[in-house]
Short mmCIF file of C-alpha atoms in Angstrom, two decimals:
data_model
loop_
_atom_site.label_atom_id
_atom_site.label_comp_id
_atom_site.label_asym_id
_atom_site.label_seq_id
_atom_site.Cartn_x
_atom_site.Cartn_y
_atom_site.Cartn_z
CA MET A 1356 -15.25 14.47 -1.32
CA ALA A 1357 -12.01 13.13 0.11
CA LYS A 1358 -10.44 10.09 -1.47
CA VAL A 1359 -11.00 6.90 0.53
CA THR A 1360 -8.11 4.46 0.59
CA LEU A 1361 -8.53 0.75 0.03
CA ALA A 1362 -7.86 0.00 3.68
CA GLN A 1363 -10.51 2.53 4.76
CA ARG A 1364 -13.01 0.95 2.34
CA ARG A 1365 -12.43 -2.45 3.93
CA ILE A 1366 -12.88 -1.07 7.43
CA ILE A 1367 -16.06 0.79 6.49
CA VAL A 1368 -17.67 -2.25 4.85
CA SER A 1369 -16.71 -4.65 7.64
CA THR A 1370 -18.02 -2.18 10.28
CA LEU A 1371 -21.32 -1.79 8.45
CA TRP A 1372 -21.50 -5.59 8.07
CA ASP A 1373 -20.96 -6.06 11.80
CA ASN A 1374 -23.74 -3.51 12.45
CA GLY A 1375 -26.25 -5.53 10.44
CA VAL A 1376 -26.12 -3.98 6.98
CA HIS A 1377 -25.99 -7.13 4.79
CA ASN A 1378 -27.60 -5.86 1.59
CA ALA A 1379 -25.14 -5.18 -1.27
CA LYS A 1380 -27.16 -2.29 -2.70
CA SER A 1381 -27.46 -0.64 0.71
CA LEU A 1382 -23.70 -0.96 1.26
CA HIS A 1383 -23.12 0.47 -2.22
CA GLN A 1384 -25.40 3.46 -1.58
CA LEU A 1385 -23.86 4.17 1.82
CA THR A 1386 -20.25 3.91 0.73
CA SER A 1387 -20.19 4.61 -3.04
CA ILE A 1388 -17.95 1.59 -3.46
CA PRO A 1389 -18.49 -0.20 -6.78
CA LEU A 1390 -21.16 -2.88 -6.57
CA SER A 1391 -18.85 -5.59 -7.90
CA THR A 1392 -16.37 -4.85 -5.09
CA ILE A 1393 -19.18 -4.97 -2.55
CA TYR A 1394 -20.20 -8.41 -3.81
CA ASP A 1395 -16.57 -9.59 -3.46
CA TYR A 1396 -16.46 -8.23 0.10
CA ILE A 1397 -19.79 -9.86 1.00
CA LYS A 1398 -18.60 -13.21 -0.31
CA LYS A 1399 -15.53 -13.01 1.93
CA LEU A 1400 -17.53 -11.85 4.96
CA LYS A 1401 -20.11 -14.64 4.56
CA ASN A 1402 -17.32 -17.20 4.57
CA GLY A 1403 -15.83 -15.69 7.74
CA VAL A 1404 -12.75 -14.30 6.00
CA THR A 1405 -11.54 -10.87 7.08
CA LEU A 1406 -11.17 -8.10 4.54
CA SER A 1407 -7.60 -7.36 5.55
CA PRO A 1408 -5.16 -7.88 2.70
CA LEU A 1409 -3.21 -11.13 2.53
CA SER A 1410 0.48 -11.05 3.16
CA ARG A 1411 2.41 -11.48 -0.05
CA SER A 1412 5.60 -13.34 -0.45
CA GLY A 1413 8.29 -11.75 -2.54
CA ARG A 1414 11.56 -10.06 -2.48
CA PRO A 1415 11.86 -7.41 0.22
CA LYS A 1416 12.75 -3.88 -0.90
CA LYS A 1417 16.39 -2.90 -0.76
CA LEU A 1418 15.64 0.74 0.01
CA THR A 1419 13.47 1.77 2.92
CA PRO A 1420 11.33 4.86 2.33
CA LYS A 1421 13.89 6.98 4.20
CA LYS A 1422 16.74 5.71 2.00
CA HIS A 1423 14.61 6.12 -1.13
CA TYR A 1424 13.91 9.74 -0.15
CA TYR A 1425 17.65 10.31 0.45
CA LEU A 1426 18.48 8.89 -2.98
CA GLY A 1427 15.89 11.18 -4.58
CA ARG A 1428 17.41 14.18 -2.81
CA LEU A 1429 20.88 13.21 -4.04
CA ILE A 1430 19.66 12.92 -7.64
CA SER A 1431 17.79 16.24 -7.51
CA ALA A 1432 20.82 17.97 -6.03
CA ASN A 1433 23.10 16.83 -8.84
CA LYS A 1434 21.50 15.11 -11.82
CA TYR A 1435 24.89 14.34 -13.33
CA TYR A 1436 25.87 11.76 -10.70
CA THR A 1437 26.76 8.40 -12.19
CA CYS A 1438 25.31 5.20 -10.81
CA ALA A 1439 28.71 4.28 -9.36
CA GLU A 1440 28.96 7.62 -7.53
CA LEU A 1441 25.44 7.24 -6.13
CA ALA A 1442 26.21 3.68 -5.04
CA ASN A 1443 29.38 4.87 -3.27
CA ILE A 1444 27.51 7.68 -1.49
CA LEU A 1445 24.76 5.31 -0.34
CA ASN A 1446 27.30 2.73 0.81
CA ASP A 1447 29.19 5.37 2.76
CA ASN A 1448 26.08 6.67 4.54
CA TYR A 1449 24.35 3.30 5.01
CA THR A 1450 27.02 0.67 5.72
CA ASN A 1451 24.59 -2.26 5.80
CA LEU A 1452 23.03 -1.41 2.40
CA ASN A 1453 25.80 -2.79 0.11
CA VAL A 1454 24.76 -1.30 -3.22
CA THR A 1455 26.83 -2.43 -6.20
CA ASP A 1456 27.11 -1.01 -9.72
#
């Protein structure tokens, strides 16, 4: 069976809830989601809270996935690069990044 992501779980449970399936054991049998998680979801749905994840505050990531991939490619191409050399390469290719040693 394919792995179901957390977001897909939330969508499945909220869709079943909207279609009238309000029993925790029925939701568990239909979705194979742990019963304790189903109870948490039901508690939120009864209170009118959506199952979408809350936005979290925190420091934004310096590297976007594209830049992170590029850095990984640089490292795999030459594993003997120093941190300073990698920082210089990243700063040359991405002028707004400003990576320091």
